[in-house]
Coordinates of C-alpha atoms in Angstrom, one line a residue:
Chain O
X15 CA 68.5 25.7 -53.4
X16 CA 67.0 22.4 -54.9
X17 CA 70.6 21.8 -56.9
X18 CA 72.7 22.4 -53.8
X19 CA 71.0 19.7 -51.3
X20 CA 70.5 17.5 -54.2
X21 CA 74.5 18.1 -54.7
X22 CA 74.7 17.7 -51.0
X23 CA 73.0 14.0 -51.0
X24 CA 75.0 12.7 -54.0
X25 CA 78.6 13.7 -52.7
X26 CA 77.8 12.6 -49.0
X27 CA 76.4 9.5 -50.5
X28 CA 80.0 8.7 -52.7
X29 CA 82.2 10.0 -49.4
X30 CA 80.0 7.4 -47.1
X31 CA 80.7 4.8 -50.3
X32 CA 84.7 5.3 -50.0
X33 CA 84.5 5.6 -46.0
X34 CA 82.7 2.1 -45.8
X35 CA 85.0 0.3 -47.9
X36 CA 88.4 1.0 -45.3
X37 CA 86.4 -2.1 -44.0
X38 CA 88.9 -3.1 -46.7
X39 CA 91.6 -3.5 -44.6
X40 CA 90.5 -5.9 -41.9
X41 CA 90.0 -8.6 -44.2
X42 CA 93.3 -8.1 -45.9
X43 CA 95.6 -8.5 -42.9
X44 CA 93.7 -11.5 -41.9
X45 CA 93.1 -13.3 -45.2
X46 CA 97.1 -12.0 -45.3
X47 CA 98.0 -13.7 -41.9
X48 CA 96.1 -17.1 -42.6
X49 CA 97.8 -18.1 -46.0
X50 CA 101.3 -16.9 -44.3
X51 CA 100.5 -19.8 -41.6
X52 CA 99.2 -21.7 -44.1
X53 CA 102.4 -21.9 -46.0
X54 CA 104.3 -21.9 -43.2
X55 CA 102.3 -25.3 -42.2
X56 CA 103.1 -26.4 -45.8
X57 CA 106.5 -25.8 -45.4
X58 CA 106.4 -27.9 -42.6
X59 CA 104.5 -30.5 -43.5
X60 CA 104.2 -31.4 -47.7
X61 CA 102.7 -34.0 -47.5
X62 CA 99.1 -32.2 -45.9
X63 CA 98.8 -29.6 -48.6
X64 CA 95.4 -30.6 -49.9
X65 CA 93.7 -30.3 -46.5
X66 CA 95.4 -27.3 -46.1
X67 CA 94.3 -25.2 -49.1
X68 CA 90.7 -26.5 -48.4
X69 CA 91.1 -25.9 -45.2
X70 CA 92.4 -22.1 -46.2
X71 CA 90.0 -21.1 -49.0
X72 CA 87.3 -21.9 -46.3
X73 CA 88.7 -19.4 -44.1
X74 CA 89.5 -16.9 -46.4
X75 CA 86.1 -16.9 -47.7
X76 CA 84.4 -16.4 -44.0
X77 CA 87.6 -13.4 -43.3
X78 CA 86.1 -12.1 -46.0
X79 CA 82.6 -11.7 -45.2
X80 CA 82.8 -8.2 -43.5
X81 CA 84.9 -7.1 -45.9
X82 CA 82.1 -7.9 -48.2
X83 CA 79.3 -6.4 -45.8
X84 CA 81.1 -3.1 -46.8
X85 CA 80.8 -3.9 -50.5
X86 CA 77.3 -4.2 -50.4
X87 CA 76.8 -1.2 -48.4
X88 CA 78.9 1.3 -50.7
X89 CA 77.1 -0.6 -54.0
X90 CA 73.5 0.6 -52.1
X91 CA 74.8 3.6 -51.6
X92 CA 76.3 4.2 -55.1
X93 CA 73.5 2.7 -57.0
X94 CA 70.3 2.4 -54.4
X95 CA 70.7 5.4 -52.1
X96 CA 70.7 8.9 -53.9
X97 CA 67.7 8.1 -56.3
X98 CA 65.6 6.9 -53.1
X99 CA 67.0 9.9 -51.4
X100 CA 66.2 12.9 -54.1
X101 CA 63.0 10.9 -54.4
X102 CA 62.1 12.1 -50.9
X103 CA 63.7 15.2 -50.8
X104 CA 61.7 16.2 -54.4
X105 CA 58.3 14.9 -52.9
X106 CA 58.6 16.8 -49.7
X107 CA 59.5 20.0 -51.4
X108 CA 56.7 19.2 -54.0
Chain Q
X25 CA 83.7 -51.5 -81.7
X26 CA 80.2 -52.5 -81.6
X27 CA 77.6 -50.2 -83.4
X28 CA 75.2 -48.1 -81.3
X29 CA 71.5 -48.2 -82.7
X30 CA 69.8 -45.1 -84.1
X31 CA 67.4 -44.7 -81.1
X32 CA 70.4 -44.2 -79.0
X33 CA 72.1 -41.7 -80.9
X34 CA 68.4 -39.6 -81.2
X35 CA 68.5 -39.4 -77.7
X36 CA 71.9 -38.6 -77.6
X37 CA 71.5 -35.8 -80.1
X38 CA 68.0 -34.9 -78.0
X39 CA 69.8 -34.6 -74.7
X40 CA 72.8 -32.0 -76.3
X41 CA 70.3 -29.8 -78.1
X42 CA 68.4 -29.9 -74.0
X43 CA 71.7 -28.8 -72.9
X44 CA 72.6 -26.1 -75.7
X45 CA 69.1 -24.6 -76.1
X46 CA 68.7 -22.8 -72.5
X47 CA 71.7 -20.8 -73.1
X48 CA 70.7 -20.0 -76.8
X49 CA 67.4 -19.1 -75.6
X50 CA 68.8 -16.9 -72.5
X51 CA 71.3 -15.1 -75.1
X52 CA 68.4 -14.2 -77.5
X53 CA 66.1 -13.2 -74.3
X54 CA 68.9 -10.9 -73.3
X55 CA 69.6 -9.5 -76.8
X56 CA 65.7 -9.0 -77.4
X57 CA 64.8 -7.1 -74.0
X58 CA 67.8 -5.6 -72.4
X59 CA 67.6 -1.4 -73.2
X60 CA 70.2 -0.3 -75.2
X61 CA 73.9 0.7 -73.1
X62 CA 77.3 1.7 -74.3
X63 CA 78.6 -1.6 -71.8
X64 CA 79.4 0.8 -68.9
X65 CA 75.9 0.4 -66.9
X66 CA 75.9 -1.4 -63.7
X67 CA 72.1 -2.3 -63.5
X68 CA 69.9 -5.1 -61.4
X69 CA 68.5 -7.7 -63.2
X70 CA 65.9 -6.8 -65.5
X71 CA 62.1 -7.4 -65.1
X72 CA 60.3 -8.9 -67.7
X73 CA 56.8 -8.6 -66.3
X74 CA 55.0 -8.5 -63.1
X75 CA 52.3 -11.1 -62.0
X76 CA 49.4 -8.9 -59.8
X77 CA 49.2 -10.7 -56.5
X78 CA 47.3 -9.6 -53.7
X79 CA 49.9 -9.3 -51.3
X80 CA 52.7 -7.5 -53.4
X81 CA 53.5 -7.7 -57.3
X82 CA 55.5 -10.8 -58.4
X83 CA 58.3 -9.5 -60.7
X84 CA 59.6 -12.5 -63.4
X85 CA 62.9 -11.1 -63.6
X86 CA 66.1 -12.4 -66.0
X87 CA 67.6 -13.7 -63.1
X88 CA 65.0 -16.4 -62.3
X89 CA 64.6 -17.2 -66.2
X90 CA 68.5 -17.6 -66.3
X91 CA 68.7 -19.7 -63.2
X92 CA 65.8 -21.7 -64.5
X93 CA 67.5 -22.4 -68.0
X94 CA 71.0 -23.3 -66.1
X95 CA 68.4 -25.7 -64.1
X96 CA 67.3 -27.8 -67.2
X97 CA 70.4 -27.5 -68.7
X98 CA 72.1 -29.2 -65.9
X99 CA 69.4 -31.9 -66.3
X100 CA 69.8 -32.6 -69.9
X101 CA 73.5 -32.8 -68.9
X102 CA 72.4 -34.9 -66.2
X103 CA 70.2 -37.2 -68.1
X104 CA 73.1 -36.9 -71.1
X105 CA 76.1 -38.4 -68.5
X106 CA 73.7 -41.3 -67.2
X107 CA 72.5 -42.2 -70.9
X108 CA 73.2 -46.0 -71.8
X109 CA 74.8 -46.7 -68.4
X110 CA 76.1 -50.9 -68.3
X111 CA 77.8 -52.7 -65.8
X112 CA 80.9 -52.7 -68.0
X113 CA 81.2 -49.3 -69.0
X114 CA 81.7 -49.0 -72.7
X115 CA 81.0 -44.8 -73.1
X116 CA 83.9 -42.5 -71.6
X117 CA 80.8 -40.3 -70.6
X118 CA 80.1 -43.2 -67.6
X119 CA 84.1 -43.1 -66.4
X120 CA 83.6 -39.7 -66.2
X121 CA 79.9 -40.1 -64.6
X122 CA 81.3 -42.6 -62.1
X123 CA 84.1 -40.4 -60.9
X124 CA 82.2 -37.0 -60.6
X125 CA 79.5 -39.4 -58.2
X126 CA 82.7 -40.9 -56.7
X127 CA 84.4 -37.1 -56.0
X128 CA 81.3 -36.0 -54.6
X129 CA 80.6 -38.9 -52.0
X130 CA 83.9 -39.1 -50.5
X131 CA 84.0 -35.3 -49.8
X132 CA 80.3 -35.5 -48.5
X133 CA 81.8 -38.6 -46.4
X134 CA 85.2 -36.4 -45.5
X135 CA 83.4 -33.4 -43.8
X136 CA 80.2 -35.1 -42.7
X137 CA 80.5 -38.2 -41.2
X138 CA 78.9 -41.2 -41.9
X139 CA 75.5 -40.3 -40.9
X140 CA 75.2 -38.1 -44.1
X141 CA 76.3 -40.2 -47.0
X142 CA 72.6 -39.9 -48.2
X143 CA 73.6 -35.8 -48.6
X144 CA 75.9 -36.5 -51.7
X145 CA 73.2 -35.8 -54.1
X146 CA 72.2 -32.4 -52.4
X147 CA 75.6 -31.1 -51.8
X148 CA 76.7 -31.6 -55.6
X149 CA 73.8 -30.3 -57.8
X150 CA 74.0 -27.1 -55.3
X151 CA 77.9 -27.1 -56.2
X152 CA 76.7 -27.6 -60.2
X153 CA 74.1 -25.1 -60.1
X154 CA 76.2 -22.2 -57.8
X155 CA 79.0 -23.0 -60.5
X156 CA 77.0 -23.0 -63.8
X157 CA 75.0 -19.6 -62.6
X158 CA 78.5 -18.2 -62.1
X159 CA 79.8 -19.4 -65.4
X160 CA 76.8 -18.0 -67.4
X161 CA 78.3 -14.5 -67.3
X162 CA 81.1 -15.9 -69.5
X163 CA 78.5 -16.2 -72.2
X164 CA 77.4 -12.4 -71.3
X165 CA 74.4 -12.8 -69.8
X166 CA 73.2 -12.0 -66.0
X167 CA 74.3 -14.3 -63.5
X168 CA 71.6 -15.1 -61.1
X169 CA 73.9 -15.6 -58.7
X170 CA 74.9 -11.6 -58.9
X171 CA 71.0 -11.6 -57.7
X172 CA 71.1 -11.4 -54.5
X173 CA 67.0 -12.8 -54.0
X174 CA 68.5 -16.3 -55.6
X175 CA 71.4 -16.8 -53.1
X176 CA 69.6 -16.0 -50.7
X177 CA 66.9 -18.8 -51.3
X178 CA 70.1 -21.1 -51.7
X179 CA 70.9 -19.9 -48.2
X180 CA 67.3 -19.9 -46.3
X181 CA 66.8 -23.8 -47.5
X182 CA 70.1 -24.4 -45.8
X183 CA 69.1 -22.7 -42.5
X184 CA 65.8 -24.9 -42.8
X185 CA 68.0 -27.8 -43.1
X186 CA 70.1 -26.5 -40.3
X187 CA 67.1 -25.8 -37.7
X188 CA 65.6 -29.3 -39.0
X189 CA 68.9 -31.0 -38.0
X190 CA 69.2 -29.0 -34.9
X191 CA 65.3 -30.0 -33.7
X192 CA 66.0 -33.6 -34.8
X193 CA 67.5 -33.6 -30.7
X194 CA 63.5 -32.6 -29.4
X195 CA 62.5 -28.8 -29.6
X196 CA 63.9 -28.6 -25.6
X197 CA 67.3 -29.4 -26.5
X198 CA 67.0 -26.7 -29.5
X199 CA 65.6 -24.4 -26.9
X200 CA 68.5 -25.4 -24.3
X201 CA 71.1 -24.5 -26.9
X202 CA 70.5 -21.8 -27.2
X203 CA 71.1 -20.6 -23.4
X204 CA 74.6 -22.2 -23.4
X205 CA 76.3 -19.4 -21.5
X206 CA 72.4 -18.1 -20.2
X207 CA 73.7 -14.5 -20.6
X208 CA 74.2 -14.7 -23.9
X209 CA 71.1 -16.3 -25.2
X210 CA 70.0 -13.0 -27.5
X211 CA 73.6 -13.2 -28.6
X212 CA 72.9 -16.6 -30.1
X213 CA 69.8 -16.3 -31.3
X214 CA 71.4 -13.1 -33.6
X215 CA 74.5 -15.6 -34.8
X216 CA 71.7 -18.3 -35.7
X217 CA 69.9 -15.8 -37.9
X218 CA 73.3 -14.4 -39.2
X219 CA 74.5 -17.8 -41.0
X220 CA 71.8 -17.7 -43.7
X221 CA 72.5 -13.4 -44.1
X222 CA 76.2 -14.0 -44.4
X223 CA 76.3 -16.8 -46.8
X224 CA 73.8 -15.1 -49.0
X225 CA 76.0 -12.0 -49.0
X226 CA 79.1 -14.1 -49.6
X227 CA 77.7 -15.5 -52.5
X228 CA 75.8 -12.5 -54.1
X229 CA 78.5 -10.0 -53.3
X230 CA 81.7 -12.1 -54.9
X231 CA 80.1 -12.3 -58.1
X232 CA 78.8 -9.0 -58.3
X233 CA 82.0 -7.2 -57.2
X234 CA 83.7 -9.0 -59.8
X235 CA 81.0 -7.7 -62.6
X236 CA 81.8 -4.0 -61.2
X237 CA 85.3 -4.1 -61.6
X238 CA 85.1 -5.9 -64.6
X239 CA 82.9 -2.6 -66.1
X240 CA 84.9 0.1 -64.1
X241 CA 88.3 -1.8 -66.0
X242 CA 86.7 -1.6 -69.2
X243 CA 85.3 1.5 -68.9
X244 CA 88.9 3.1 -67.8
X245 CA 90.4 1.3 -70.3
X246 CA 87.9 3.2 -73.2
X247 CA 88.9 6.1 -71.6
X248 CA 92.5 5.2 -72.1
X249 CA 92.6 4.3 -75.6
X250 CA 90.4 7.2 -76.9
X251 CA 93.2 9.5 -75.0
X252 CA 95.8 7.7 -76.7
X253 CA 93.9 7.3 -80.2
X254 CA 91.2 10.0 -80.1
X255 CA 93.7 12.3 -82.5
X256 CA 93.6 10.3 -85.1
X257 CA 91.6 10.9 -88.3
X258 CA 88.2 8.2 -89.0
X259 CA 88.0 4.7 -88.1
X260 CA 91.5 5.0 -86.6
X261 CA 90.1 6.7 -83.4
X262 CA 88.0 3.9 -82.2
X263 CA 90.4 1.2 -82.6
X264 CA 89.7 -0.2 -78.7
X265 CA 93.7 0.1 -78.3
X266 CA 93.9 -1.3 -74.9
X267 CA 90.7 -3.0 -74.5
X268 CA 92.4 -6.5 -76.4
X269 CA 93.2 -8.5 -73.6
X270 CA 93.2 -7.1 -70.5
X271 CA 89.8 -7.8 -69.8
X272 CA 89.9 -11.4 -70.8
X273 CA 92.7 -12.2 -68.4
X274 CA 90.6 -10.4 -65.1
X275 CA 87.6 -12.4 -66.2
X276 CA 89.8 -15.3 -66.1
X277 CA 90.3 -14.2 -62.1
X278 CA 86.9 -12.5 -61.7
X279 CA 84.3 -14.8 -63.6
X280 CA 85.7 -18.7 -63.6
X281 CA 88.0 -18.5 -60.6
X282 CA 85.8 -16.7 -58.2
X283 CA 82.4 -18.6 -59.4
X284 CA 83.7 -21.4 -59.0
X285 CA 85.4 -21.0 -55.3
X286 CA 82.1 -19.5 -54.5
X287 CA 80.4 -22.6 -55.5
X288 CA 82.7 -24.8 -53.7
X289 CA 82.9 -22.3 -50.6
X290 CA 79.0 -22.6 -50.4
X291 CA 78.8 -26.2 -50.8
X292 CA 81.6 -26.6 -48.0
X293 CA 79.7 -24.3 -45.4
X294 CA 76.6 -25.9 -45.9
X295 CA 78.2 -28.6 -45.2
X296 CA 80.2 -28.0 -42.2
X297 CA 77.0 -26.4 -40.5
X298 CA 74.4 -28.9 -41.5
X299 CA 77.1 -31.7 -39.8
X300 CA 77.6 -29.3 -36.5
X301 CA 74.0 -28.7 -36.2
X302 CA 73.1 -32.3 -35.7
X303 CA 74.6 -33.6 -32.3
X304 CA 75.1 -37.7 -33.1
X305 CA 75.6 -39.0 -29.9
X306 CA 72.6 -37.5 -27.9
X307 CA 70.5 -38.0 -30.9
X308 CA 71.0 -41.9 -31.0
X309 CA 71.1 -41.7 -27.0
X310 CA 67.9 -40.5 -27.1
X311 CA 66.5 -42.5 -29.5
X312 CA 67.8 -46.1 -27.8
X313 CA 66.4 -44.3 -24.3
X314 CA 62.9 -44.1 -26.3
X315 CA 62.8 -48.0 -27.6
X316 CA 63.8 -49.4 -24.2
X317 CA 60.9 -47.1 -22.8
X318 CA 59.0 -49.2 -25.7
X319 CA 60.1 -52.3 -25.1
X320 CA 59.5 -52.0 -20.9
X321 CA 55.8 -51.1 -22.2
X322 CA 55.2 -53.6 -24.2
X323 CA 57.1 -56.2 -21.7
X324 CA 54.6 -55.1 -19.3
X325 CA 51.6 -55.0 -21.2
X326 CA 52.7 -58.6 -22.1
X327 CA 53.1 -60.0 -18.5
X328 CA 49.8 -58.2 -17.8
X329 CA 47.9 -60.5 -20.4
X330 CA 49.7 -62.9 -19.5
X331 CA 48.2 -62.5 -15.3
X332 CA 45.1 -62.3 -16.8
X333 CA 44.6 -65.4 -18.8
X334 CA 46.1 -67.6 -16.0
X335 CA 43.2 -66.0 -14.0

């Protein structure tokens, strides 16, 4: 019975890992929208293309932020979660 | 040419062993104490030993040693760039000395204004050491920056400097701007804590994503050649087939790239919210409102004496 919930915790703990990171996609389509305008505005105007990519790597990197909240969940969940979790579920069994 | 003397080149010599010797020392710490892994283990940083406090336990862990040893390191480099500076530069170390202080004062000046040239300093030895931490996994050690208790010191000094700047105006301006729309005053207080969480998490979980895929590549990649090899009779089975390469050319992506936008991303939203917390205008409003209220004081504390000794 042990060996089943512990099986239990560790699966649902990898399925919640892989659900959290579709947060994957958000980022994408935005980081994926900004450097379209970006070289669209390059295209338009040359001569501004170091304020530009500054400008863009900036923005990418806060579009990326929740993509990287997900990250850290799934790595606690992969790495921090079932140990604390079979911890718990050993110590209330006894 | 003119000869250098041989106290100079001591020092010189001094200074470059100051700036090897951290590393060497964090590479024979690492070999010494890490447990022994087949290089597929994703672990934390290691700790060394814990210091009883009363509180809680103070762990020493190879993060803080390694981000101490980038810190002198950057200082013997430091010290090692500035040594035997003259007013007409005869080292190619001060060309290079000059421009890095040049680069690093006209992008302070660029995205803060003139009020904050005196943050050059600041801004670029938290761009050095974010960099250097990042770079320090090329020599296969733990980058503190993969820690996410060192970032997130980085970041809660920069919300210090942010609430300083902000309370700069008088505590009931802070207070007031916090009710801009009233409604949403819980909202705002939330988005002023979030700034130090989100650029910690930036920070910490770019470079660690960037170890994990490095391992999961290389682990697939052992799995790969021993598939393709694992046949084969002695030695010939664990030639690492597929593991030439490969590897090197993600770290190129994963490890320099990525540290080092990281360190310049940091560095630019430190700056950008340290120069939008502090309102210019009101702040030297304020301050000439406060010496006129001075000067009427003391104009009428004057013409008072003044009564009273014609009296």
């Amino acid at each position: 019975m042990l060996e089943l919930a512990i099986g239990i915790i560790l699966g649902c703990c990898a399925l919640g890992a892989g659900m959290a990171m579709i947060a994957g996609i958000g980022p994408g389509i935005g980081e994926g929208n900004a450097v379209a305008r970006a070289c669209e505005a390059i295209g338009r105007q040359p001569e501004a293309k170091g304020s530009i990519t500054s400008t863009l790597f900036v923005g990418c990197a806060i579009a990326e932020t929740t993509g990287l909240y997900a990250l850290v969940i799934a790595i606690l969940l992969i790495f921090v979660a079932p140990d604390m979790l079979v911890n718990i579920l050993t110590s209330t069994l006894g | 040419m003119n000869k250098v003397s041989r106290k100079f080149l001591t020092v010189d010599i001094l200074l470059i062993l100051g700036m090897i010797l951290p590393i060497l020392t964090a590479i024979v710490i690492t070999v010494l104490f890490s447990p022994p892994t087949d290089g597929v283990e994703i672990t934390g940083a290691l700790i060394f030993f814990t210091i009883p406090m009363p509180i809680q336990d103070f762990p020493i862990t190879e993060a803080q040693i390694n981000s101490a040893l980038v810190m002198i390191s950057i200082f013997c480099l430091c010290l090692y760039m500035t040594h035997g500076l003259k007013e007409n530069p005869e080292l190619k170390r001060q060309h290079i000395a000059e421009m890095i202080v040049e680069k690093a004062e006209a992008l302070v000046k660029d995205n803060m204004g003139d009020h904050f040239s005196g943050f050059a300093p600041f801004i670029a030895s938290i761009l050095a050491l974010s960099a250097f931490s990042s770079l320090l996994s090329l020599f296969g050690l733990f980058p503190p920056t993969s820690d996410l208790n060192i970032v997130a010191g980085w970041a809660i000094l920069v919300f210090a400097l942010i609430t300083y700047y902000k309370l700069k105006c008088g505590p009931l301006n802070y207070a007031k701007s916090f009710a801009d729309p009233p409604a949403l005053a819980p909202l705002n207080v939330i988005s002023e804590v979030a700034t130090p969480v989100s650029m910690a998490l930036r920070h910490y979980g770019n470079v660690l994503s960037g170890t994990v895929i490095g391992v999961l590549i290389a682990t697939a990649l052992q799995g790969l050649s021993h598939l393709a090899l694992g046949w084969a009779p002695g030695f010939l089975a664990d030639i690492p087939l597929f593991q030439v390469g490969l590897p090197a050319v993600l770290s190129i992506y994963f490890d320099v790239f990525s540290g080092l936008l990281q360190a310049y991303i940091f560095a630019m939203l430190t700056m950008l919210y340290v120069s939008g917390a502090f309102n210019v205008d009101l702040y030297l409003k304020l301050r000439a409102e406060k010496k006129k209220k001075k000067e009427n004081k003391r104009n009428k504390q004057y013409n008072e004496n003044k009564v009273l000794e014609e009296k």
